[in-house]
Each structure stands twice: as structure tokens, then as C-alpha cells.
Amino acid sequence: MHPSRRVTIIDVARHAGVSTTAVSKVMRNAYGASPEMQIKVRAAIEELGYRPSAAARGLRGQTYTIGVMLPEMRNPFFADILDGVTEHLGGTDYQVLMAACCNDEAGEVRITEAMIDRSMDGIILIAPISSRRHLQKVARAVPTVVVGRHGHSPDYDTVTDDDFAGAGLVVDHLVALGHRRIAHIEHAEKNPVRLKEMPNAQRADGYRHAMQAHGLGDYIDIASTTYTQQGGYLGAQQLLARPQRPTAIFAGADIVAMGVLDALTEAGLSAPQDISVAGYDDTMFAAFGPISLTTVDQAGHQMGLNAVRLLLDRVASRGRPTAQIKLSPTLITRRTTAPIP
Amino acid sequence: MHPSRRVTIIDVARHAGVSTTAVSKVMRNAYGASPEMQIKVRAAIEELGYRPSAAARGLRGQTYTIGVMLPEMRNPFFADILDGVTEHLGGTDYQVLMAACCNDEAGEVRITEAMIDRSMDGIILIAPISSRRHLQKVARAVPTVVVGRHGHSPDYDTVTDDDFAGAGLVVDHLVALGHRRIAHIEHAEKNPVRLKEMPNAQRADGYRHAMQAHGLGDYIDIASTTYTQQGGYLGAQQLLARPQRPTAIFAGADIVAMGVLDALTEAGLSAPQDISVAGYDDTMFAAFGPISLTTVDQAGHQMGLNAVRLLLDRVASRGRPTAQIKLSPTLITRRTTAPIP
DNA sequence: TGTGACGTGAGTAACGTTTTCCACGATGTT
DNA sequence: AACATCGTGGAAAACGTTACTCACGTCACA
């Protein structure tokens, strides 16, 4: 069987007895098409099952495609953001396409360039680790919104969670339960720019600040590893080996908390009987019965919603000054934290 | 500042003092370019930082884009498949773009059409629920590989896990531990075609068959709900209400097992002391210390690898007969299953 | 010395849209 | 009655690439 040539705008125009210009106008709801024309054309489109080629469109106008770059696929928190994005785009002609990157800078460059090459109308970068320089370059080529990375730029909008405040919520909660020796596991970061802009650094700062605010400056104790399960495991081992063991561990991310729980189990301890444990992100598994992790909800859905709103806004008017949206996190209390024994 | 017009193939040609045809040939490593020509052109490309426009390419030739459709983003098993895909594509010019769907047929249609509209070179559909008719239609428009759905077609290749055998592994394991009352929670399916093709149905069949092979036909007990946490919760409640309670529950998916564990906790029971629980998929959280779920590893990485291999193969020679690859699952024994008390 | 094949490169016509004009008739205004 | 304005629709020129075709020189062979 033949793969039967695709229906083009020319076929539709011929079938409706009008010009291709007219069909194009109707497709885009553009100005200059009378109601009768609209009806005639829409009928022809329907009848022939016409769908415009995005490639051809991209050559002149828009592609109606929004790109989303994720640092990884396994953190369900990103799925929440995505949900916010797609939900808001559901009624429109836009389509979201994602690319997951390997958490390294080269991968991010590859993906962003691929999205620019494919003339996407706009892109959303989630927690990018690339240099500022690269982000600027991308943002100048195509409307861009950066999610989950602090700091602002004249070229792209940002949507972040108030990580500083979120860390404070956790400390407040633990202090209210009577804890004083509250330790933190952070993601080690050396690059000075990223140190300012990445959420992990803000969480560590928020932790320090809140501890001091409670007069617990002397109990500040931080293990520097990575935001991975392995990092949580190693960090907890470090903390458990202290001469004075902490009574609570605030892990910078839920996945880190999983590693902490592993280390506790291995040491014959359990949460919250021996040590309270809190995470950050409110990922799907934090809610599972056997885990039931106290954590911080970042309102990923809201972040996605705001990101795409800003993006469409910028697509419409590229000149407008950039905006920074900061959302407030909320504490989710579950069963891994309890009053000090 | 001006967004400075993109560098085009014409700029490169002019800069190198050759024709655009020559540049195009070099870009694609096509036949008919002498070594000196190659060097000259590559130098110009480098110097100008030229990157071809995928939109323009798509209008005539390839877009070097592979689309992957996922039923959802929260199941980390799909991330394994993706890893296999991107790894194999790492060295090539191809770029993977994903779209996550809402687990409904309309969403799948929207995504597949969007991918066709964007003239992707090939698409990989992961566990699609669409009608066969739609799959065929898609596959005729663009090279397609279907992953995680049984049944074969003259139009698309398939890569699946041997779900029937995988279910058998679980039953064998539980029987070896002394269990006889082994219940199963399946995803209810009415559509007769999907009943044959979807993995969930195969798992249920494998369960039945294995039970009978062990002479336990009388103990076959199935709760029909859905492959969700909620479905697991409800299914477990049904099973716990039986006059003769099962001693083991085989959930058709890890996420279902999470719901089962929730229901057990609520009923004051625990695994494996009171009831053994097994899942399917070996998702990330199955490995978490506090959960430690016995499950079946589907070798997602291998599935992705094979899928993309088949796809590139088909892109190269669209005519070849379709292939069906079936991979073997392995049992991962953890702490939610134990000898019968 | 023709003749055919081959390797190399260029010219040009697509590919399917959108955009920028411009023409035309109707309508309103002086 | 002359003239600007407006609404409508079409012609044609982009957009940046690849595929097709052809010309030219070189080489091998009869």
C-alpha cells in the first residue's frame, strides 16, 4: 500500500475553492476571514482531515511547540511541574515536548541547542546547572523560563520555590518537637555562582539561619554530600559517627532522606523512635505508608502553571521586562518526625 | 540588542566559497564531497557556529528527532527504558523528545498526531492503550516501535517483556516459600483486543497458569481493580475481607503493591509477618529500605536499547518485515516475602 | 581518438507554510 | 460627485534545507 501523500494546505484550498492564504488565516484564527469563509474552510479541513506541518510552519511562523528540559526523570517532583504545564496548555494548540538530561552540563547544552534548532516557540528549563552565560545565550535565542533556580536575569523569567523559608519550616517543626541537635545533609557545591542560585544552597542557608534564630547556632551540623540516595546514606553515616549524635536529620531532598533511612536501618535504628528524619519535595514515595516521610511540599503544580503562563506571555511580547515569581512551600507532617525521646 | 539572525547554510557556503549543496553534503556525511571540500566546509561551520534548522530539514529530509510517548511520568520504570534509548542515541545526531500522556486514548491520539505533524523520523510508543487501528495508522505515517504491548502487526515492530513468564516467577517463588493461598490483583480490562495485548492481562494469565501448574487451581483468587496505588488499596481490602484470607498477595505492579501495603498497615497487619506481598516492575522505590519489595525486574534498559535499534533499522529500510522482541524478566527477592508463618 | 564511466561540484526546483503586499468593491464622509 | 476608509480575499515572495539533474574534467579502454 502507498503511504499516501499527506494532505497539505493546497489540497484544502483547492477543495474549498479559496486561496491558501485564506486557509492559513482560518487555521490561525487570524484577522481577515469572513464568517462564511471560516465555515467553508473548516468544512474542507474536516473533510480532508488536514493537519498543518509543523516543520513548514516553523520555517515562517510558530511551531506551537514548547520544550521542557528536566534534569532527570526519576524525581516525581518534576512530574508535578509538568502536570501544571500541560494542564494549562491543554486547551491551546501548543504541544509540550520534554527532554531529560543527564545532570551534566554538556547534556544540557546539547538539549537546549536541540530545542533551539527545532525552532520551539519557548522553552522551560527546570533546575538547570549550566553556566549563567549559557542560559543567557539560550534565552536570547528563544523565550525562556527558568524554574527552580534563584537569581534573575534581564533575559529570562524565573519561577522558584522559597527554599530558604522551606528549610525554616522544617527546623521550626523539629524545634517545636523539642529537638536541638538538628543536623542537615546538603548537596556539596563549589561553583560560586551556582552556590547563590541553586536551591540546595538556599536550603542549607535557610537551615543555618533558622537554627540561629532559635538560638541553636552551636548545634549547626552539616554533612556535605550529594542530592542522591547514596548521598543520603553516606551523609547519615557521617552524622551517626559524631561523638554527640543528632536527634533529628533534615535531608535536603526526599531522595536523600531515603538514603538516610537506609543507613538508620543498617545501624539498627529507626525513625522516629531513635532519630527524626525530614525530607524536602514531597515526592510521591514520601506518602507511601511504610515510609510516611515528613517533608516540604513545593507546589510543583503551581510552579508549572506559573512558568507556562510567563512563557506564553513572553512569546506574545518578547520585549517586556523579566519577572521573578517565588512561591511559598508548606510543611507536610508525617510519621518520621516525633517529639524527642 | 538585536537577536542577530541565525547563521544559515547560505552563510556557510559563502564563507567557504562553495555551494550550499556542498555544505549540505558535508553536514550529512553524504556521498560526493572530496576530503579537501570537507575540511574547508567544516572549518567554515566551526567558525560561524552554524547549526542546521530542523524545521527546514524536515521539509525535505529528516529531522533527526525521535519521539517517545510515555503513558505517565511517575513510574520510574519508564525512565529505565528512556535511559536505554538515549544511551544508544548518544553518539548519533538524533535527539530524543518525549511526551507524557494522561493515560487516556484521546491524549495518546493528540500526542501521536503531534509527533507526526512535527515530522519526527521515528517514534517509540510505550505501553500505548490506543486501538490497534490507531496504532496502525500512526505506524503507516512514520516508522514506529511499540514497547510493552503484546501482539504483532505488519506495520510496527514490538519489544516486550515476557509478562506471562514473569508472573510465573512470582508464583514459583511464593509456592517455594510454602504459600498456597496466593491472590492476585489485576488491572480490570474489558476491551477484548487489549485483553490479549496488554501486559496486565498477560500477567494475570501467567498467574493463573502457574497456579494450575502447581496444582493450586482451587486457590486462584483475583481482585480486579486498576494499576494504581488506589487500586492496590481497594484490591487488598477486598482480599482481606475473604472468609479465608490469602497468605500472599501478588500485585500486578509495584505501585499497586504500595497500595496493598497501605491497606495492610491500616488493618494492623504487616508484610511479610502476616502476609507476603510481591510487586512487578522493580521500580526505584521498591528498593528503598523501609519498603524493600519483592518484585520482578523487566530489564527496561534492554527494552529501550532494542526499541531504538529496531527503530533506526526501520528508518533505514522501511520495507523490511516487522520483528517482535521478547525479553526475559528476573525475580528480585527482597523483604516483603517470607515463608508462610 | 572516440567512448563510456566516474568523481566532483554547482544550479535549481521542490518541501508546506506564513507574511507582505495589493486589488477590489462597498460604505461612509465631505 | 469625488474621495478616504474598511473589510475581504488572493498573488507571490520568503523561510532554510535537501534531492535531482546536469556539466565538466579525468581516466581507462578499445
XYZ file of C-alpha atoms (C1' of nucleotides) in Angstrom:
742
model
C 0.000 0.000 0.000
C 1.138 3.536 -0.668
C 1.917 5.787 2.279
C -0.487 8.216 0.536
C 0.881 11.745 0.472
C -0.056 13.982 3.323
C -2.921 16.432 2.904
C -1.496 19.929 2.505
C -2.883 23.400 2.757
C -3.056 23.483 -1.023
C -5.371 20.495 -1.096
C -7.648 22.180 1.401
C -7.624 25.441 -0.511
C -8.488 23.701 -3.747
C -11.211 21.649 -2.116
C -12.793 24.726 -0.568
C -12.315 26.826 -3.677
C -10.272 29.504 -1.935
C -6.656 30.586 -1.659
C -4.071 29.039 0.659
C -3.854 32.412 2.363
C -7.443 32.077 3.396
C -6.911 28.603 4.817
C -3.878 29.797 6.711
C -5.857 32.630 8.216
C -8.597 30.328 9.375
C -6.147 27.881 10.873
C -4.554 30.594 12.930
C -7.748 32.467 13.743
C -6.050 35.418 12.126
C -7.767 38.627 11.123
C -9.294 38.912 7.679
C -11.586 35.952 7.191
C -15.347 36.378 6.955
C -17.663 34.020 8.838
C -18.759 32.302 5.626
C -15.162 31.820 4.628
C -14.416 30.298 8.018
C -17.255 27.834 7.696
C -16.319 26.827 4.166
C -12.685 26.307 5.064
C -13.346 24.476 8.289
C -15.604 22.088 6.443
C -12.874 21.338 3.929
C -10.318 20.847 6.720
C -12.615 18.458 8.485
C -13.456 16.566 5.335
C -9.869 16.056 4.273
C -8.504 15.524 7.776
C -5.958 18.236 7.249
C -3.230 18.836 9.822
C -0.630 21.536 9.226
C 3.009 20.506 9.059
C 4.909 21.916 11.997
C 8.120 21.835 10.018
C 6.727 24.097 7.341
C 5.165 26.323 9.931
C 8.414 26.621 11.782
C 10.118 27.973 8.710
C 7.977 31.095 8.731
C 5.983 31.361 11.886
C 5.491 29.395 15.041
C 5.811 25.678 15.666
C 3.313 25.598 18.528
C 5.811 23.557 20.477
C 7.086 24.205 23.982
C 10.194 22.419 25.146
C 10.763 21.402 28.742
C 14.160 20.299 29.952
C 14.303 18.103 33.043
C 17.475 17.271 34.938
C 16.270 13.730 35.388
C 13.163 11.647 35.087
C 13.144 9.746 38.329
C 12.240 12.563 40.639
C 8.450 12.636 40.631
C 8.510 16.229 41.771
C 9.249 17.176 38.186
C 6.157 15.337 37.100
C 4.123 17.726 39.228
C 5.641 20.674 37.422
C 4.919 19.025 34.110
C 1.322 18.459 35.102
C 0.959 22.153 35.784
C 2.418 22.953 32.404
C 0.379 20.538 30.333
C -2.821 21.335 32.144
C -2.569 24.994 31.272
C -1.707 24.122 27.683
C -4.476 21.579 27.328
C -6.941 23.877 25.659
C -4.437 25.513 23.335
C -2.740 24.410 20.153
C 0.573 24.121 21.929
C 2.240 20.793 22.490
C 4.803 20.096 25.190
C 7.858 18.038 24.380
C 10.350 17.116 27.060
C 13.943 16.107 27.108
C 15.617 14.634 30.147
C 19.201 15.405 30.616
C 21.923 13.527 32.328
C 22.506 16.056 35.074
C 25.665 17.270 33.395
C 26.454 20.490 31.673
C 27.300 19.010 28.280
C 23.959 17.248 28.203
C 22.138 20.469 28.982
C 23.906 22.277 26.181
C 23.025 19.533 23.772
C 19.376 19.601 24.735
C 18.953 23.353 24.722
C 20.609 23.629 21.343
C 18.446 20.839 20.004
C 15.384 22.754 21.128
C 16.573 25.945 19.500
C 17.387 24.076 16.283
C 13.859 22.737 16.265
C 12.581 26.304 16.475
C 10.463 25.741 19.514
C 8.326 28.693 20.447
C 9.551 28.708 24.010
C 11.414 26.578 26.476
C 11.195 25.876 30.174
C 14.384 24.854 31.912
C 13.918 23.018 35.175
C 16.712 23.309 37.708
C 19.419 23.812 35.079
C 23.030 23.592 36.212
C 24.513 25.295 33.172
C 26.529 28.457 33.438
C 24.680 31.743 33.510
C 26.366 32.603 30.242
C 24.792 29.646 28.538
C 21.362 30.356 29.981
C 21.548 33.916 28.685
C 22.575 32.700 25.267
C 19.637 30.327 25.148
C 17.224 32.955 26.395
C 18.299 35.352 23.676
C 17.587 32.787 21.005
C 14.164 31.756 22.270
C 11.741 32.836 25.019
C 12.836 31.039 28.161
C 11.598 30.487 31.690
C 13.931 29.036 34.294
C 12.289 27.044 37.080
C 13.875 26.121 40.366
C 16.945 28.264 40.179
C 17.294 31.536 42.003
C 18.927 34.667 40.692
C 17.497 36.821 37.973
C 18.407 37.883 34.514
C 17.243 40.511 32.040
C 16.714 37.757 29.506
C 14.625 35.085 31.175
C 11.838 34.842 33.718
C 12.191 32.657 36.772
C 9.835 30.648 38.958
C 11.183 29.336 42.214
C 10.121 27.950 45.494
C 11.224 29.826 48.587
C 13.776 27.216 49.619
C 15.138 29.414 52.356
C 11.746 29.627 54.012
C 11.055 25.944 53.392
C 14.137 24.911 55.306
C 12.977 27.207 58.086
C 9.639 25.388 58.262
C 11.396 22.088 58.849
C 13.654 23.486 61.555
C 10.725 25.199 63.275
C 8.794 21.945 63.262
C 11.670 19.958 64.741
C 12.386 22.589 67.356
C 8.726 22.591 68.358
C 9.075 18.845 68.912
C 11.885 19.524 71.355
C 14.852 18.797 69.108
C 18.050 20.810 69.458
C 20.680 18.662 67.779
C 19.256 19.017 64.292
C 21.680 18.095 61.515
C 21.402 18.787 57.813
C 22.596 16.946 54.713
C 23.339 19.256 51.818
C 24.409 18.902 48.227
C 28.055 19.980 48.019
C 28.573 22.847 45.612
C 31.783 24.703 44.862
C 30.945 26.907 41.913
C 30.296 30.346 43.464
C 27.531 31.357 41.058
C 25.620 28.176 41.488
C 26.185 28.455 45.207
C 23.993 31.543 45.120
C 21.441 30.322 42.652
C 20.810 26.648 43.278
C 18.004 25.584 45.611
C 20.221 23.266 47.614
C 22.383 26.151 48.744
C 19.331 28.176 49.731
C 18.032 25.301 51.773
C 21.328 24.999 53.626
C 21.298 28.753 54.264
C 17.726 28.596 55.463
C 18.675 25.806 57.829
C 21.594 27.805 59.267
C 19.519 30.924 59.621
C 16.622 29.166 61.332
C 18.920 27.355 63.732
C 20.489 30.641 64.727
C 17.103 32.290 65.060
C 16.217 29.601 67.606
C 19.467 30.188 69.453
C 20.787 26.823 68.289
C 23.789 28.157 66.395
C 26.094 25.879 68.311
C 24.210 22.804 67.159
C 24.530 23.523 63.473
C 25.920 20.375 61.877
C 26.087 19.824 58.166
C 27.148 16.816 56.133
C 28.097 17.724 52.570
C 27.355 15.014 50.065
C 25.030 14.954 47.072
C 21.288 15.027 46.438
C 21.054 11.284 45.777
C 20.053 8.235 47.738
C 23.719 7.302 48.007
C 24.487 10.815 49.237
C 21.894 10.475 51.977
C 23.282 7.120 53.012
C 26.836 8.427 53.289
C 25.756 11.650 54.951
C 23.790 9.779 57.601
C 26.753 7.514 58.277
C 28.910 10.587 58.885
C 26.365 12.095 61.218
C 25.818 8.879 63.154
C 29.540 8.643 63.787
C 29.608 12.007 65.617
C 30.547 11.843 69.304
C 27.221 13.561 70.033
C 24.647 12.046 67.727
C 21.953 14.349 66.282
C 18.381 13.642 67.360
C 16.989 14.798 64.021
C 18.245 14.835 60.459
C 16.904 17.257 57.896
C 17.756 15.889 54.460
C 17.799 18.445 51.644
C 15.637 16.257 49.406
C 13.301 13.293 49.768
C 15.589 11.041 47.824
C 18.342 11.933 50.281
C 16.027 11.046 53.149
C 15.592 7.581 51.602
C 19.315 7.054 51.903
C 19.188 8.281 55.472
C 16.500 5.741 56.341
C 18.610 3.006 54.753
C 21.586 3.994 56.900
C 19.440 4.073 60.039
C 18.064 0.603 59.348
C 21.554 -0.682 58.794
C 22.659 0.807 62.122
C 19.776 -0.870 63.884
C 17.984 2.424 64.421
C 14.608 3.582 63.231
C 12.705 6.776 62.603
C 11.210 8.436 64.522
C 11.880 6.298 67.608
C 15.615 6.916 67.610
C 16.063 9.793 65.223
C 13.563 12.027 63.463
C 14.004 12.413 59.704
C 12.604 15.046 57.355
C 12.963 15.454 53.606
C 12.130 18.068 51.032
C 9.979 17.924 47.857
C 7.001 15.800 48.904
C 7.685 13.307 46.167
C 5.242 10.508 45.525
C 7.008 7.927 47.636
C 7.137 10.188 50.676
C 3.446 9.444 51.053
C 3.735 5.652 50.883
C 2.547 4.012 54.066
C 5.744 2.252 55.095
C 7.750 5.421 54.528
C 5.435 8.237 55.530
C 8.103 10.910 55.426
C 7.730 14.391 56.891
C 8.681 16.718 54.074
C 8.102 20.049 52.359
C 5.645 20.452 49.533
C 6.985 22.726 46.833
C 3.736 23.180 44.970
C 5.229 21.873 41.759
C 1.891 22.121 40.062
C 1.743 25.831 40.760
C 5.302 26.259 39.593
C 4.498 24.654 36.256
C 1.379 26.709 35.874
C 3.194 29.960 36.509
C 6.096 29.003 34.296
C 3.971 28.351 31.270
C 1.923 31.455 31.904
C 5.054 33.568 31.938
C 6.299 31.815 28.860
C 3.222 32.391 26.741
C 3.273 35.950 27.936
C 6.793 36.352 26.709
C 6.080 34.648 23.414
C 3.402 37.269 22.883
C 5.565 40.216 23.880
C 9.245 39.448 23.887
C 10.224 42.889 24.986
C 8.639 43.050 28.399
C 10.879 43.166 31.466
C 11.541 39.814 33.118
C 9.637 38.642 36.154
C 10.612 36.533 39.138
C 7.927 34.506 40.820
C 8.618 32.986 44.206
C 6.161 30.507 45.678
C 5.715 29.517 49.280
C 6.300 25.937 50.362
C 4.272 24.172 53.020
C 5.267 21.588 55.593
C 3.777 18.116 55.332
C 3.947 16.393 58.686
C 4.031 12.604 58.601
C 5.391 9.823 60.757
C 9.170 10.117 60.512
C 9.304 13.034 62.916
C 8.246 12.871 66.559
C 8.944 14.544 69.903
C 12.418 13.998 71.177
C 12.552 10.719 73.127
C 20.416 44.292 21.365
C 19.336 42.596 18.170
C 18.573 38.907 18.292
C 21.057 38.663 15.369
C 19.739 36.495 12.565
C 20.606 32.843 12.693
C 23.529 31.563 10.627
C 22.189 29.659 7.634
C 23.647 27.219 5.197
C 23.976 30.059 2.713
C 26.237 31.992 5.052
C 28.433 28.954 5.454
C 28.563 28.313 1.723
C 29.519 31.905 1.017
C 32.130 31.912 3.748
C 33.713 28.720 2.452
C 33.382 29.753 -1.172
C 31.320 26.726 -2.170
C 27.711 25.887 -2.978
C 25.031 25.165 -0.419
C 24.784 21.693 -1.896
C 28.346 21.047 -0.838
C 27.694 22.215 2.706
C 24.600 20.061 2.896
C 26.560 17.035 1.781
C 29.222 17.576 4.398
C 26.638 18.062 7.143
C 25.041 14.756 6.310
C 28.250 12.883 5.512
C 26.665 12.241 2.153
C 28.436 10.909 -0.881
C 30.126 13.307 -3.280
C 32.372 15.563 -1.220
C 36.145 15.408 -1.579
C 38.341 15.443 1.518
C 39.555 18.994 0.829
C 35.971 20.136 0.439
C 35.084 18.517 3.745
C 37.888 20.288 5.552
C 37.076 23.658 4.032
C 33.400 23.385 4.863
C 33.898 22.073 8.359
C 36.188 24.979 9.088
C 33.542 27.437 7.951
C 30.863 25.670 10.005
C 33.045 25.805 13.076
C 33.968 29.413 12.549
C 30.422 30.613 12.097
C 28.911 28.306 14.694
C 26.426 27.031 12.178
C 23.640 24.703 13.251
C 21.106 23.474 10.710
C 17.454 24.314 11.225
C 15.475 21.188 11.949
C 12.348 22.811 10.575
C 13.896 23.403 7.188
C 15.411 19.954 7.191
C 12.112 18.393 7.988
C 10.545 19.942 4.956
C 12.771 17.940 2.636
C 14.647 15.268 4.529
C 14.962 14.081 8.087
C 14.546 15.978 11.342
C 16.911 13.771 13.337
C 14.295 13.615 16.034
C 12.895 10.527 17.710
C 9.680 10.840 19.667
C 8.914 8.742 22.713
C 5.434 8.598 24.168
C 5.074 7.627 27.814
C 1.782 6.764 29.486
C 2.876 8.660 32.569
C 5.938 10.169 34.142
C 5.723 8.879 37.669
C 6.574 5.285 37.033
C 10.361 5.164 37.171
C 10.325 2.002 35.134
C 9.818 4.153 32.077
C 12.925 6.088 32.959
C 14.895 2.878 32.593
C 13.564 2.419 29.090
C 14.418 6.011 28.283
C 17.941 5.507 29.530
C 18.362 2.618 27.152
C 17.094 4.741 24.305
C 19.181 7.847 24.936
C 22.299 5.864 25.653
C 22.180 4.212 22.267
C 21.464 7.531 20.597
C 24.194 9.390 22.460
C 26.781 9.126 19.727
C 24.433 9.933 16.864
C 22.866 13.133 15.591
C 19.467 12.022 16.791
C 17.705 13.755 19.625
C 15.003 12.174 21.763
C 11.938 14.175 22.677
C 9.302 12.761 24.983
C 5.690 13.445 25.613
C 3.819 12.085 28.586
C 0.223 11.322 28.134
C -2.622 11.243 30.513
C -3.266 7.529 30.260
C -6.288 8.111 28.097
C -6.914 7.405 24.491
C -7.639 10.972 23.443
C -4.339 12.090 24.918
C -2.477 9.406 23.034
C -4.063 10.429 19.777
C -3.127 14.022 20.399
C 0.476 13.150 21.136
C 0.984 10.770 18.264
C -0.506 13.232 15.830
C 1.653 15.998 17.228
C 4.692 13.838 16.615
C 3.655 13.084 13.079
C 2.930 16.759 12.434
C 6.434 17.562 13.613
C 7.770 15.089 11.052
C 9.732 13.067 13.518
C 11.900 10.417 11.936
C 10.539 7.688 14.146
C 8.501 7.187 17.278
C 8.536 4.780 20.166
C 5.224 4.169 21.903
C 5.484 2.835 25.403
C 2.569 0.752 26.633
C 0.008 2.532 24.452
C -3.635 1.875 25.143
C -4.944 3.146 21.828
C -6.883 0.969 19.458
C -4.947 -1.218 17.072
C -6.440 0.779 14.263
C -4.870 3.951 15.526
C -1.501 2.301 16.064
C -1.539 1.030 12.505
C -2.421 4.454 11.221
C 0.458 6.005 13.115
C 2.873 3.312 12.008
C 1.987 3.892 8.390
C 2.751 7.569 8.693
C 6.082 7.181 10.473
C 8.393 4.320 11.493
C 7.114 3.078 14.827
C 8.162 0.683 17.558
C 5.677 -0.335 20.215
C 7.108 -1.236 23.601
C 5.335 -3.148 26.329
C 2.337 -4.297 24.399
C 1.960 -7.772 23.016
C 0.504 -8.763 19.689
C 2.131 -8.069 16.361
C 1.422 -6.067 13.293
C 2.776 -5.870 9.767
C 3.341 -2.165 10.314
C 5.283 -1.807 13.535
C 7.934 -3.668 15.491
C 7.384 -4.591 19.114
C 9.559 -5.055 22.173
C 8.002 -6.669 25.189
C 8.793 -8.323 28.427
C 7.591 -11.878 28.897
C 4.896 -10.922 31.384
C 3.417 -14.382 31.370
C 6.721 -15.891 32.492
C 7.327 -13.061 34.962
C 4.091 -13.793 36.775
C 5.154 -17.410 36.868
C 8.401 -16.467 38.609
C 6.489 -14.758 41.384
C 4.123 -17.665 41.901
C 7.000 -20.164 41.889
C 8.802 -18.110 44.493
C 5.787 -17.882 46.767
C 4.984 -21.564 46.392
C 8.579 -22.426 47.271
C 8.073 -20.426 50.468
C 5.129 -22.679 51.303
C 2.275 -20.412 50.255
C -0.839 -21.880 48.722
C -3.432 -19.158 49.108
C -1.780 -16.754 46.695
C -4.067 -13.989 45.467
C -3.533 -11.593 42.592
C -4.605 -8.011 41.945
C -5.073 -7.260 38.281
C -5.948 -4.245 36.191
C -9.514 -4.704 35.005
C -9.802 -4.719 31.247
C -12.881 -5.252 29.161
C -11.802 -4.440 25.629
C -11.131 -7.852 24.028
C -8.189 -6.714 21.892
C -6.421 -5.029 24.741
C -7.186 -8.063 26.859
C -4.893 -10.034 24.581
C -2.236 -7.411 24.110
C -1.775 -5.541 27.352
C 0.867 -6.692 29.819
C -1.547 -6.686 32.736
C -3.678 -9.355 31.097
C -0.633 -11.477 30.377
C 0.434 -11.240 33.990
C -2.968 -12.378 35.153
C -2.864 -15.280 32.696
C 0.635 -16.186 33.822
C -0.573 -16.187 37.408
C -3.484 -18.486 36.601
C -1.357 -20.812 34.574
C 1.372 -21.062 37.212
C -1.152 -21.671 39.969
C -2.656 -24.504 37.971
C 0.776 -25.932 37.161
C 1.391 -26.152 40.898
C -1.928 -27.871 41.416
C -3.304 -24.780 43.169
C -6.116 -24.118 40.738
C -8.630 -24.061 43.559
C -6.791 -21.245 45.300
C -6.835 -18.878 42.356
C -8.250 -15.615 43.658
C -8.194 -12.416 41.698
C -9.235 -8.895 42.642
C -9.930 -6.741 39.605
C -9.142 -3.084 40.134
C -6.610 -0.818 38.421
C -2.832 -0.466 38.220
C -2.699 2.425 40.667
C -1.948 2.880 44.337
C -5.636 3.340 44.970
C -6.355 0.171 43.021
C -3.938 -1.756 45.207
C -5.548 -0.369 48.326
C -9.039 -1.335 47.265
C -7.940 -4.710 45.927
C -6.230 -5.568 49.181
C -9.313 -4.577 51.153
C -11.392 -6.953 49.035
C -8.934 -9.778 49.553
C -8.642 -9.196 53.295
C -12.408 -9.450 53.594
C -12.452 -13.002 52.195
C -13.625 -15.702 54.613
C -10.304 -17.456 54.005
C -7.638 -14.773 53.848
C -4.778 -15.219 51.361
C -1.298 -15.683 52.843
C 0.337 -13.910 49.918
C -0.683 -11.164 47.510
C 0.897 -10.790 44.118
C 0.227 -7.257 42.904
C 0.456 -6.736 39.158
C 2.661 -3.676 39.527
C 4.862 -2.105 42.191
C 2.606 0.875 42.536
C -0.258 -1.499 43.241
C 1.843 -3.183 45.913
C 2.236 0.219 47.598
C -1.493 0.423 47.941
C -1.568 -3.102 49.296
C 0.973 -2.195 51.977
C -1.134 0.815 52.917
C -4.189 -1.368 53.326
C -2.254 -3.885 55.412
C -0.955 -1.167 57.714
C -4.461 0.153 58.139
C -5.712 -3.300 59.024
C -2.997 -3.659 61.628
C -1.131 -6.236 59.580
C 2.355 -6.155 58.165
C 4.417 -7.776 55.432
C 5.844 -10.312 55.478
C 4.896 -11.303 59.068
C 1.203 -11.619 58.322
C 1.007 -11.612 54.558
C 3.691 -11.767 51.891
C 3.494 -9.137 49.165
C 5.137 -9.057 45.746
C 5.033 -6.440 43.020
C 6.112 -6.162 39.428
C 8.461 -3.706 37.637
C 11.289 -3.219 40.145
C 10.687 0.496 40.265
C 13.045 2.716 42.185
C 11.055 2.805 45.389
C 10.814 -0.970 45.576
C 14.462 -0.872 46.623
C 14.019 1.680 49.421
C 14.961 0.261 52.802
C 11.627 0.700 54.578
C 9.778 -0.853 51.648
C 12.152 -3.480 50.268
C 9.595 -5.052 47.979
C 9.986 -8.401 46.268
C 9.300 -7.720 42.617
C 10.124 -8.571 39.008
C 12.769 -6.720 37.046
C 11.693 -6.068 33.480
C 15.084 -5.034 32.106
C 13.769 -1.691 30.960
C 17.193 -0.623 29.870
C 17.400 -3.541 27.458
C 13.919 -2.815 26.189
C 14.876 0.743 25.334
C 18.066 -0.352 23.668
C 16.285 -2.872 21.499
C 13.485 -0.499 20.667
C 15.744 2.203 19.335
C 17.835 -0.320 17.467
C 14.759 -1.619 15.703
C 13.616 1.908 15.027
C 16.816 3.103 13.377
C 16.801 -0.097 11.409
C 13.357 0.660 10.133
C 14.173 4.270 9.382
C 16.938 2.955 7.159
C 14.801 0.342 5.407
C 11.109 0.914 5.812
C 10.203 -2.120 3.817
C 11.610 -4.890 5.948
C 9.228 -7.269 7.695
C 8.416 -6.384 11.298
C 10.125 -8.016 14.241
C 8.938 -8.932 17.725
C 11.475 -8.991 20.518
C 10.558 -10.592 23.821
C 12.837 -10.192 26.829
C 13.018 -12.337 29.929
C 12.253 -10.860 33.338
C 14.051 -11.818 36.529
C 12.788 -12.098 40.079
C 14.178 -9.699 42.688
C 13.727 -11.176 46.138
C 13.532 -8.669 48.976
C 11.933 -8.498 52.392
C 8.186 -8.390 51.767
C 8.011 -12.115 51.060
C 8.841 -14.809 53.599
C 7.994 -18.445 54.413
C 4.427 -18.969 55.442
C 4.069 -18.350 59.185
C 40.793 9.248 -30.971
C 36.424 8.313 -29.729
C 33.539 6.462 -25.904
C 31.850 5.344 -21.612
C 32.300 5.623 -16.676
C 33.336 8.092 -12.719
C 34.242 11.682 -9.297
C 33.259 16.206 -8.147
C 30.745 20.248 -7.708
C 27.026 23.628 -8.880
C 22.283 25.212 -10.230
C 17.650 24.823 -9.313
C 13.300 23.102 -8.089
C 10.871 21.459 -4.623
C 9.008 20.967 0.516
C 4.322 23.468 3.057
C 3.614 27.100 5.444
C 3.150 32.394 6.769
C 3.595 37.097 5.614
C 3.542 41.069 2.957
C 1.721 43.248 -0.124
C -2.100 44.792 -3.370
C -6.710 44.925 -5.688
C -11.411 45.206 -5.424
C -15.948 46.581 -4.089
C -18.856 48.522 -0.585
C -19.639 52.064 2.657
C -19.325 56.417 4.758
C -17.855 61.422 4.547
C -17.107 65.878 2.738
C -19.718 63.513 -7.114
C -15.252 62.879 -5.508
C -12.620 60.757 -2.020
C -10.918 58.364 2.063
C -11.840 54.035 4.791
C -12.734 49.439 5.626
C -13.439 44.536 5.030
C -12.305 40.811 2.307
C -9.608 37.774 -0.358
C -5.672 36.485 -3.477
C -0.797 36.543 -5.634
C 3.655 35.962 -4.707
C 7.745 36.134 -2.074
C 10.015 34.479 1.532
C 11.800 30.733 5.191
C 16.438 27.091 5.062
C 17.199 22.947 3.738
C 17.714 18.580 0.560
C 17.066 15.976 -3.850
C 17.502 15.919 -8.584
C 19.822 16.885 -12.677
C 23.454 18.199 -15.318
C 28.120 19.896 -16.704
C 32.839 19.423 -16.575
C 37.267 17.273 -16.366
C 39.911 12.910 -15.886
C 40.874 8.338 -16.690
C 40.680 3.717 -18.709
C 39.846 1.061 -22.563
C 39.072 -0.391 -27.126
